[in-house]
Amino acid sequence: MLVHKIEQHWNQQVAGSIAAVSSSLYVGKAGPMVHTCACIASILGQGGSRKYKLTCAWLRYFKNDRDRRDLVTCGAGAGMAAAFRAPVGGVLFALECVSSWWRSALLWRAFFTTAVVAVVLRVLINICRSGKCGLFGKGGLIMFDVTSEDVPYHLVDLTLVVLLGVIGGIFGSLYNFLLDKVLRFYTLIHQKGHVYKFLLAASVSIFTSCCLFGLPWLASCKPCPAGLAEACPSIGRSGNFKKFQCAPGHYNDLASLFFNTNDDAIRNLYSLNTDTVFQKSSVFLFLVTTYFLSIISYGLALPSGLFVPVILSGATLGRLTGILMGSHATLNNGLFAVIGSASLLSGTMRMTVSVCVIMLELTNNLLLLPLLMLVSLISKTVADAFTANIYDLIVKLKGLPYLESHAEPYMRQLTVGDVVGGPLQVFNSVEKVGNIVHVLKATGHHGFPVVDEPPISDSPVLLGLILRSHLLVLLKKKQFVHTRAISSIDTTKEFSADDFAKRGSGKNELIDAIELTAEEMNMYVDLHQFMNTSPYTVVETMSLAKALMLFREVGLRHLLVIPKSTSGMPIVGILTRHDFMPEHILGLHPCILKNKWKKLRFGRLSMVKIFNDLRDWFKK
């Protein structure tokens, strides 16, 4: 059922992206591309699609958690590579933003996936260059070619790059703050029904159109520069010179930015030797418009991404910085626009390595790498002092239990025993069928400890962990015994590997669908041969921060907590992803909340003090 929903979502993404871009909304294609490719990978991980006859017998080997995670990660990287024609950037995006934990095998798999994307793109581009695609698909793998034989820069340019990094970090953190507020407001509207979703999207689209057609009237017409290889004014095609009610031989620079696609507008801002093409006032108006329109356009009931709008706003910010600096810098305004894009991207997404590589693959300018590295690191550092990255804000807004790669400081003050919740459901190694059915119906747990108790053993002993899905398979096969004794028969021969394979999302067996007689309910199931006899365990006195690192880095779903003493019950509880969430921990220990905010306020005041000291030092 869910595979069919994923297929529908896939189709909606393609159609919705075309409609959103056609309506001139300031949305990007990277998000829908990443989502679409991740959906395709998820379908393959569930055995393929019967509707589209894309099923193969070998796909059953991917029916496990690890391979499914790898497939989705590779799919996300392929989507980014396809959106920006950046295969290496796609790999690094998957590493930096998508994957919770990384393995060397996943690295070459993601690299192979994006390499195939690059080859397919090259083949399709060559076909379109032959004239078989009309105006669609022309060009090459390099989207914004600003290659220069030499990029000279001096110490004053490095100072301006540092300044642009600080500005990008501030604007990026403000972007995240405003976007978080807008998304919360949109969520309240979307909860009212589909009609309100449609009206909201229509209102934003109409407002965007009014801005696009109204604001160019504020800009004055300029005469076309002499000695241009490009036609001026450019009529019927994209370019730097749009006529827009101007006299012959004149152009409107603000209309040249508004009446192009986002990609063409970025290309115009990146273009070399165009320092006098755009006026200061026009670039400022375009910056304000794109900055806020991209914020209100994201979160509507349509497929949208953030990469292209942020790149466009950053390019405008960089171009404006270059214009304001004038003769104080040796870099031209086009190169400032490229650096501005990297600065704002790092300020919002908080990516550094992948941003640098994506910008290099977009612009084909390796000489800019040192400047891109510097501005990305500075922008991320400044933005981290104010807000979280945009992906963390969206994940938190959606209520998804995402584990951060680091432990919060207050977790070092707690042990795992401080957050273990109850009541704990435990099964005996030979358990009554009726008890299993009752527990499965009464709880939603996905893992249960298995304990041997007298008379089977001398004292309670923790044997292992058994999953809900495996219990459902045992109940469905009805491999029961009449007495509570360890079976001497190898019952695993009655099962195949496919019986215990990971089910497709939404295809899990339900306990209510299994029919059992009264006689069967009084029988027993021997769990010895079906449990995980070596689950990960930690002592209840272990630091919660250390347990979080173990849980996340190993990629666990259940972490068993055992007591420090050997007397009594051999298990204290089970830690799942929910137990490591800050909301759960602070709910159990609200006294930590005050100390937590004191530390945050101290950290921010320290950062402000550092900035004030630097300002006073420069004044001297």
PDB file of N, CA, C and O in Angstrom, residues 24 91 97 137 145 181 214 279 302 333 347 355 376 387 400 411 472 504 560 613 619:
ATOM      1  N   SER A  24       6.620  30.975 -11.742  1.00  0.00           N
ATOM      2  CA  SER A  24       7.607  31.992 -11.363  1.00  0.00           C
ATOM      3  C   SER A  24       7.797  32.102  -9.857  1.00  0.00           C
ATOM      4  O   SER A  24       8.301  33.111  -9.370  1.00  0.00           O
ATOM      5  N   VAL A  91      27.856  13.307  -3.811  1.00  0.00           N
ATOM      6  CA  VAL A  91      28.415  12.374  -2.826  1.00  0.00           C
ATOM      7  C   VAL A  91      28.639  13.078  -1.499  1.00  0.00           C
ATOM      8  O   VAL A  91      28.278  12.575  -0.422  1.00  0.00           O
ATOM      9  N   CYS A  97      24.912  15.763   4.860  1.00  0.00           N
ATOM     10  CA  CYS A  97      23.555  16.145   5.266  1.00  0.00           C
ATOM     11  C   CYS A  97      22.582  14.978   5.391  1.00  0.00           C
ATOM     12  O   CYS A  97      21.616  15.076   6.144  1.00  0.00           O
ATOM     13  N   GLY A 137      17.097  21.284 -22.574  1.00  0.00           N
ATOM     14  CA  GLY A 137      18.253  20.433 -22.322  1.00  0.00           C
ATOM     15  C   GLY A 137      19.525  20.848 -22.987  1.00  0.00           C
ATOM     16  O   GLY A 137      20.497  20.108 -22.970  1.00  0.00           O
ATOM     17  N   ASP A 145      29.312  28.787 -16.296  1.00  0.00           N
ATOM     18  CA  ASP A 145      30.735  28.748 -16.623  1.00  0.00           C
ATOM     19  C   ASP A 145      31.339  30.139 -16.439  1.00  0.00           C
ATOM     20  O   ASP A 145      31.115  31.046 -17.239  1.00  0.00           O
ATOM     21  N   LYS A 181       9.514  30.719  11.321  1.00  0.00           N
ATOM     22  CA  LYS A 181       8.255  31.371  11.682  1.00  0.00           C
ATOM     23  C   LYS A 181       7.206  31.207  10.592  1.00  0.00           C
ATOM     24  O   LYS A 181       6.025  30.949  10.865  1.00  0.00           O
ATOM     25  N   GLY A 214       5.662  44.653 -11.176  1.00  0.00           N
ATOM     26  CA  GLY A 214       5.560  46.013 -10.673  1.00  0.00           C
ATOM     27  C   GLY A 214       6.883  46.653 -10.336  1.00  0.00           C
ATOM     28  O   GLY A 214       7.101  47.845 -10.605  1.00  0.00           O
ATOM     29  N   GLN A 279      22.674  48.427 -11.936  1.00  0.00           N
ATOM     30  CA  GLN A 279      22.759  49.558 -11.021  1.00  0.00           C
ATOM     31  C   GLN A 279      22.700  49.082  -9.574  1.00  0.00           C
ATOM     32  O   GLN A 279      22.147  48.045  -9.258  1.00  0.00           O
ATOM     33  N   LEU A 302       3.350  22.427  -2.477  1.00  0.00           N
ATOM     34  CA  LEU A 302       3.939  22.135  -3.781  1.00  0.00           C
ATOM     35  C   LEU A 302       5.391  21.726  -3.572  1.00  0.00           C
ATOM     36  O   LEU A 302       6.003  22.086  -2.574  1.00  0.00           O
ATOM     37  N   ASN A 333      32.806  41.917 -10.011  1.00  0.00           N
ATOM     38  CA  ASN A 333      31.526  41.702  -9.335  1.00  0.00           C
ATOM     39  C   ASN A 333      30.976  40.292  -9.557  1.00  0.00           C
ATOM     40  O   ASN A 333      30.262  39.760  -8.703  1.00  0.00           O
ATOM     41  N   GLY A 347      25.625  29.731   5.409  1.00  0.00           N
ATOM     42  CA  GLY A 347      24.917  30.342   6.515  1.00  0.00           C
ATOM     43  C   GLY A 347      23.562  29.747   6.786  1.00  0.00           C
ATOM     44  O   GLY A 347      23.081  29.780   7.922  1.00  0.00           O
ATOM     45  N   VAL A 355      29.308  22.412  -0.125  1.00  0.00           N
ATOM     46  CA  VAL A 355      29.029  23.699  -0.762  1.00  0.00           C
ATOM     47  C   VAL A 355      30.185  24.109  -1.665  1.00  0.00           C
ATOM     48  O   VAL A 355      29.977  24.538  -2.814  1.00  0.00           O
ATOM     49  N   SER A 376      33.044  30.024   3.419  1.00  0.00           N
ATOM     50  CA  SER A 376      32.116  29.012   3.925  1.00  0.00           C
ATOM     51  C   SER A 376      32.341  28.760   5.410  1.00  0.00           C
ATOM     52  O   SER A 376      31.374  28.680   6.189  1.00  0.00           O
ATOM     53  N   THR A 387      21.366  30.617  15.187  1.00  0.00           N
ATOM     54  CA  THR A 387      20.286  29.655  14.948  1.00  0.00           C
ATOM     55  C   THR A 387      20.863  28.324  14.499  1.00  0.00           C
ATOM     56  O   THR A 387      22.039  28.226  14.136  1.00  0.00           O
ATOM     57  N   LEU A 400      10.118  14.915  13.817  1.00  0.00           N
ATOM     58  CA  LEU A 400      10.830  13.676  13.511  1.00  0.00           C
ATOM     59  C   LEU A 400      11.934  13.439  14.541  1.00  0.00           C
ATOM     60  O   LEU A 400      12.667  14.367  14.893  1.00  0.00           O
ATOM     61  N   MET A 411      23.684  16.093  28.942  1.00  0.00           N
ATOM     62  CA  MET A 411      23.641  14.631  28.905  1.00  0.00           C
ATOM     63  C   MET A 411      24.817  14.020  29.654  1.00  0.00           C
ATOM     64  O   MET A 411      24.737  12.863  30.079  1.00  0.00           O
ATOM     65  N   LEU A 472       5.571 -12.157  15.206  1.00  0.00           N
ATOM     66  CA  LEU A 472       4.397 -12.287  14.334  1.00  0.00           C
ATOM     67  C   LEU A 472       4.583 -13.420  13.331  1.00  0.00           C
ATOM     68  O   LEU A 472       3.633 -14.145  13.006  1.00  0.00           O
ATOM     69  N   GLY A 504       8.168  -4.482   3.490  1.00  0.00           N
ATOM     70  CA  GLY A 504       8.021  -3.152   2.933  1.00  0.00           C
ATOM     71  C   GLY A 504       7.269  -2.247   3.875  1.00  0.00           C
ATOM     72  O   GLY A 504       6.456  -2.698   4.696  1.00  0.00           O
ATOM     73  N   LEU A 560      19.952  -2.300  25.228  1.00  0.00           N
ATOM     74  CA  LEU A 560      19.505  -2.870  26.491  1.00  0.00           C
ATOM     75  C   LEU A 560      20.339  -2.332  27.646  1.00  0.00           C
ATOM     76  O   LEU A 560      21.563  -2.226  27.545  1.00  0.00           O
ATOM     77  N   ASP A 613      34.817  43.349  21.194  1.00  0.00           N
ATOM     78  CA  ASP A 613      36.255  43.540  21.359  1.00  0.00           C
ATOM     79  C   ASP A 613      36.954  43.714  20.016  1.00  0.00           C
ATOM     80  O   ASP A 613      37.850  44.557  19.862  1.00  0.00           O
ATOM     81  N   LYS A 619      38.799  49.856  15.541  1.00  0.00           N
ATOM     82  CA  LYS A 619      38.697  51.312  15.651  1.00  0.00           C
ATOM     83  C   LYS A 619      40.036  51.930  16.047  1.00  0.00           C
ATOM     84  O   LYS A 619      40.393  53.030  15.627  1.00  0.00           O
TER      85      LYS A 619
END
